[in-house]
Short mmCIF file of C-alpha atoms in Angstrom, two decimals:
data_model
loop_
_atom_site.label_atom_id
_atom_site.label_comp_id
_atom_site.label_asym_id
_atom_site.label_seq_id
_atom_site.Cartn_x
_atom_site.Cartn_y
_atom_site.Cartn_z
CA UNK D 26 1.39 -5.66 14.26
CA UNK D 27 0.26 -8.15 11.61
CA UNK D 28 1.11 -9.09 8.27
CA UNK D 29 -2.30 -11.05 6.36
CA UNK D 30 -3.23 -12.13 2.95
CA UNK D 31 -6.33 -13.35 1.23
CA UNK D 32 -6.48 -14.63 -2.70
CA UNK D 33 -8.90 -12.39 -4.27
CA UNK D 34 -11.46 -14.91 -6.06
CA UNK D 35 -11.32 -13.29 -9.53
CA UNK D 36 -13.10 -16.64 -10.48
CA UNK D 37 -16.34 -15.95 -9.23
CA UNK D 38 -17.56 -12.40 -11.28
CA UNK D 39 -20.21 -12.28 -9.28
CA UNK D 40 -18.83 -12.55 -5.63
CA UNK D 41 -16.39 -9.73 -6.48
CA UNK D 42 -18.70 -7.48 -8.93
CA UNK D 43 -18.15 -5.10 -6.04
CA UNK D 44 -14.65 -4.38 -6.01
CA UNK D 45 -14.63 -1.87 -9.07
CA UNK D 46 -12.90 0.62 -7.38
CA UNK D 47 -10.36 1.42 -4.66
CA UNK D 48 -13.03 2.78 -2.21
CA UNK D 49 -14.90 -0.88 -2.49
CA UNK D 50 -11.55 -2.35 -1.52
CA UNK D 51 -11.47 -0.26 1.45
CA UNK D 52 -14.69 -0.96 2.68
CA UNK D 53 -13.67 -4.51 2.45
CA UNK D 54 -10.82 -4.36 4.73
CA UNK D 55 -12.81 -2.11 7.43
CA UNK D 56 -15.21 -4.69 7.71
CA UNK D 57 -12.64 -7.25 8.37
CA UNK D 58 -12.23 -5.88 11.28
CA UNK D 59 -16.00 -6.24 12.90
CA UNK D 60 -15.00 -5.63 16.66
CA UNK D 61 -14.05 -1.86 15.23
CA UNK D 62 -17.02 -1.57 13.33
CA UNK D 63 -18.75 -2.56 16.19
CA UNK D 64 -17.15 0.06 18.37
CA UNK D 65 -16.94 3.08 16.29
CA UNK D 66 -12.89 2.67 16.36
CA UNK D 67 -10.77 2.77 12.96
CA UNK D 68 -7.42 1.86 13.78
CA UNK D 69 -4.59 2.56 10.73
CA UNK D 70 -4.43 -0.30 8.07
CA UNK D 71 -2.12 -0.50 5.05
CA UNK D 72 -2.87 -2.73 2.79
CA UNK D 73 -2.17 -2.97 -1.70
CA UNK D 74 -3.30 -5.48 -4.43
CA UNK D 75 -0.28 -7.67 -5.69
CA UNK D 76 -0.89 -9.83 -8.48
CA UNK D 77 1.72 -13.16 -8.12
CA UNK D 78 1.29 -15.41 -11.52
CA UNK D 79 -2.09 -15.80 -12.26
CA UNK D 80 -3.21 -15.11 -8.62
CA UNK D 81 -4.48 -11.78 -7.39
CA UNK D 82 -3.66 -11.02 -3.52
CA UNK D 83 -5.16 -8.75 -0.69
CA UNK D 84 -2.00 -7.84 1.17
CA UNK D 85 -2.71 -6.12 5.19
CA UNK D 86 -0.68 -4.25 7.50
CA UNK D 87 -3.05 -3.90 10.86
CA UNK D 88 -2.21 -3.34 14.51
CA UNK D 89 -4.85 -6.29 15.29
CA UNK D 90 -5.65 -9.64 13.60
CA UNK D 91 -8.36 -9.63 10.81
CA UNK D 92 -11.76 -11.48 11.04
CA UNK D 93 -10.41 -14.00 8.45
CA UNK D 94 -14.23 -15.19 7.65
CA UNK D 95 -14.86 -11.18 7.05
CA UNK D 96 -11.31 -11.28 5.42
CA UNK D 97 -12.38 -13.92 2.78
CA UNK D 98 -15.40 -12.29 1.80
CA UNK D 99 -14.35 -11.11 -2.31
CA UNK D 100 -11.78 -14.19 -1.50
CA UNK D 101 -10.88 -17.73 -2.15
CA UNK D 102 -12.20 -19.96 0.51
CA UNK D 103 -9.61 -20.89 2.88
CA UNK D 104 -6.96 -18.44 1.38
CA UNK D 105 -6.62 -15.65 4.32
CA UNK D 106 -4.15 -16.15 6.64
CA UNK D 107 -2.55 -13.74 9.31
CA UNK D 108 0.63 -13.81 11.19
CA UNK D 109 2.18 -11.59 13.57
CA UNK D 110 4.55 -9.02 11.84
CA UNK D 111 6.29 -7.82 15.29
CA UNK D 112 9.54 -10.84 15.65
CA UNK D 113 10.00 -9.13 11.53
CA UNK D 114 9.75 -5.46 12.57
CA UNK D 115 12.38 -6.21 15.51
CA UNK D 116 14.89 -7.76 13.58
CA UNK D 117 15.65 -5.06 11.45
CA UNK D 118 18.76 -3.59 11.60
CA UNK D 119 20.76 -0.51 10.14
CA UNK D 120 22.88 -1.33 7.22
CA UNK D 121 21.37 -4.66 6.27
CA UNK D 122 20.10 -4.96 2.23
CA UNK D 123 16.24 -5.54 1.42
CA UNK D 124 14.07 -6.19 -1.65
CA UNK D 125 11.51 -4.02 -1.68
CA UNK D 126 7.97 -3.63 -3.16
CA UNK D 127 5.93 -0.43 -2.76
CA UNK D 128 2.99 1.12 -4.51
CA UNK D 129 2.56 5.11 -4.28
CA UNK D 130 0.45 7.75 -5.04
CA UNK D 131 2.85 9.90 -6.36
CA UNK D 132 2.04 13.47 -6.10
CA UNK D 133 3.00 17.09 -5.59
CA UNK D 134 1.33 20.43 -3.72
CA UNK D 135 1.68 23.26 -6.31
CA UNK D 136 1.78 26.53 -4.83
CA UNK D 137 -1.64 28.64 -5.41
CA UNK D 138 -0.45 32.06 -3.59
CA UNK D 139 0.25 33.14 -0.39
CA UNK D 140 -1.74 32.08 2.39
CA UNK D 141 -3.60 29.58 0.23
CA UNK D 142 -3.49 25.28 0.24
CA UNK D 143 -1.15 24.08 -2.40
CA UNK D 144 -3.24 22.42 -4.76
CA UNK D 145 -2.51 18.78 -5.21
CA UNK D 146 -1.39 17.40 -8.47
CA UNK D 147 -0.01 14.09 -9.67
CA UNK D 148 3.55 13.35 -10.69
CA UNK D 149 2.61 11.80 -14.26
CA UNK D 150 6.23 10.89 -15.64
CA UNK D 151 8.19 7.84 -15.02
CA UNK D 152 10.97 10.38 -14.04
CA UNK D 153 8.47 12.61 -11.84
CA UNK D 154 7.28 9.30 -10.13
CA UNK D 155 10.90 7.45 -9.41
CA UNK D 156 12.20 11.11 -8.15
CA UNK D 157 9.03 11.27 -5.68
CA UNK D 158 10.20 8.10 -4.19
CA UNK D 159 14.27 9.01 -4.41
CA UNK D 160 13.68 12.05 -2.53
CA UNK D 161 12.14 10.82 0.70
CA UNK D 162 14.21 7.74 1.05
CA UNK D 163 16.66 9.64 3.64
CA UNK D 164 13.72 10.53 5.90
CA UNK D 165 11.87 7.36 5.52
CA UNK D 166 14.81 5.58 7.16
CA UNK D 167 16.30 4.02 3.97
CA UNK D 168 18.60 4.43 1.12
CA UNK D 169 18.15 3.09 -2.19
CA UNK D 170 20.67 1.10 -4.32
CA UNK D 171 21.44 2.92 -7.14
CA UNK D 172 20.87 0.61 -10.40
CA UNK D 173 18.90 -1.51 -8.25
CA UNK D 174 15.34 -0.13 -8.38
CA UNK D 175 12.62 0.60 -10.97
CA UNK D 176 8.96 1.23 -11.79
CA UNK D 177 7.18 -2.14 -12.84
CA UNK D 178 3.78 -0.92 -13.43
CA UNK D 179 2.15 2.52 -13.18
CA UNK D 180 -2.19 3.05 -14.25
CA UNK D 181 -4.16 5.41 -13.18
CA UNK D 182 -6.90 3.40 -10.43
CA UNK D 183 -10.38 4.51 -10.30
CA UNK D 184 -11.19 6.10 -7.08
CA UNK D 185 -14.94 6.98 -5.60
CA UNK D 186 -16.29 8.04 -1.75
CA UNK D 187 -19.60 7.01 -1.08
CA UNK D 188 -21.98 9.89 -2.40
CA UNK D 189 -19.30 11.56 -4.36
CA UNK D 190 -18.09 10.67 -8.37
CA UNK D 191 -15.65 8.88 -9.88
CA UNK D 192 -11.87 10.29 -10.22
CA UNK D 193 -8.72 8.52 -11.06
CA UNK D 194 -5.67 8.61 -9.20
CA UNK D 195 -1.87 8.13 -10.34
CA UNK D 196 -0.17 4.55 -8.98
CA UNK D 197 3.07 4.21 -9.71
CA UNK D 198 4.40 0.30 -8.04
CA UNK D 199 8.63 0.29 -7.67
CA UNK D 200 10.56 -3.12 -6.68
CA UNK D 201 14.35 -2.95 -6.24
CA UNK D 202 16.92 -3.31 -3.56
CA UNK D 203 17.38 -0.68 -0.48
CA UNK D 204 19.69 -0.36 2.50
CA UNK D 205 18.67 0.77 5.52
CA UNK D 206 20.00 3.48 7.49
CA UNK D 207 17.38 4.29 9.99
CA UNK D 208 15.98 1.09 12.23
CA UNK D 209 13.51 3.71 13.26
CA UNK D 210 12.32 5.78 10.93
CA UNK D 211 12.23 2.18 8.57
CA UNK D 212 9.99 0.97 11.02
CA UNK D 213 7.59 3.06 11.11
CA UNK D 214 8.06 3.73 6.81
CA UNK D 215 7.09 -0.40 7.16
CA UNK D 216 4.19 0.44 9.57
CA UNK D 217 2.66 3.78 8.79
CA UNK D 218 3.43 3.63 5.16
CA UNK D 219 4.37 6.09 2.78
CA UNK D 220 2.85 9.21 0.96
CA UNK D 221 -1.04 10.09 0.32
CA UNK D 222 -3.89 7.81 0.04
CA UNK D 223 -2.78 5.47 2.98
CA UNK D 224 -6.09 4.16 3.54
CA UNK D 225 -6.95 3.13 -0.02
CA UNK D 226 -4.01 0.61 -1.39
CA UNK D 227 -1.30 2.89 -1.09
CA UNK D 228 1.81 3.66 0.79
CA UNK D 229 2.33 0.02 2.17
CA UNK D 230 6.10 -1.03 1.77
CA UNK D 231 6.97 -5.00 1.88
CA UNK D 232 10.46 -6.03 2.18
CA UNK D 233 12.52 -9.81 2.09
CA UNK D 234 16.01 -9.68 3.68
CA UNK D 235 18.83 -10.47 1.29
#
């Protein structure tokens, strides 16, 4: 696995006039990844938007390395960079404290009668959103520290498939400190990510050992 960045060059308006909406940002990381293009292969990427200061950062989770010319294309010259995540992934162990940042899309299936899809709905709350995470710590391989966690931003982040229109869907971003109590289950929480909307800036979990 590897862990990449790239500084998004919010600088130049019109090398990033693209990236107006979530489904820009993930065309942008498929094609930094021309050998898949290439092949007709899409391998599972996680990747979010952080903003650090007055910097904006492209943050990837990808079983292979990242074109980093085809990484830096909406990004500061120079700026993308790539490591490998594995020696990380291997040293985690059960019991050990982390600071965590994650950003979800936090949402619930609402029952529409029997034999029928639930019908997807977003959690809207601050309550509904920190419960969504609380509740699937256990099986993500992780508890969280009680007083120790919050929501620092939530928006709503406009969302659109080629050929289809516009929607909006619900982010909710936490930061806080977690245990782990799962090696396994936390490893694959750190590389398979978390909840709905994997592929477009969601679900992708960073962590710093304390």
């Amino acid at each position: 696995m590897y862990l990449s960045r790239v500084e998004i060059d919010v600088m130049d308006r019109r090398k990033i006039k693209d990236l107006t909406h979530l489904g820009a940002y993930h065309n942008w990381v498929e094609t930094s990844f021309p050998d898949e293009v290439d092949q007709g292969t899409r391998t599972r990427k996680l990747w979010r938007v952080d903003r650090i200061g007055d910097h904006l950062y492209l943050l990837l989770v990808s079983e292979g390395k990242p074109d980093l010319n085809a990484l830096e294309k909406y990004g500061v010259p120079g700026s993308a960079e790539t490591k490998c995540y594995d020696s990380f992934l291997d040293s985690i162990c059960r019991d050990h404290l982390y600071r965590f940042r994650v950003t979800l899309n936090p949402v619930r299936a609402v029952p529409q009668g029997e034999g029928k899809r639930g019908r997807v709905m977003p959690e809207i709350t601050a309550e509904q959103q920190l419960h969504f995470l609380e509740s699937r710590a256990e099986r993500l391989g992780f508890e969280l520290i009680p007083e120790e966690y919050q929501i620092v931003e939530r928006s709503w982040e406009p969302f659109r498939k080629k050929g289809q229109r516009m929607i909006r869907l619900n982010k909710a971003t936490y930061e806080g400190t977690l245990k782990v109590t799962d090696e396994k289950l936390f490893y694959n929480t750190l590389t398979s990510g978390i909840g709905k909307k994997k592929a477009y800036g969601f679900g992708m979990m960073t962590v710093i050992p304390l």
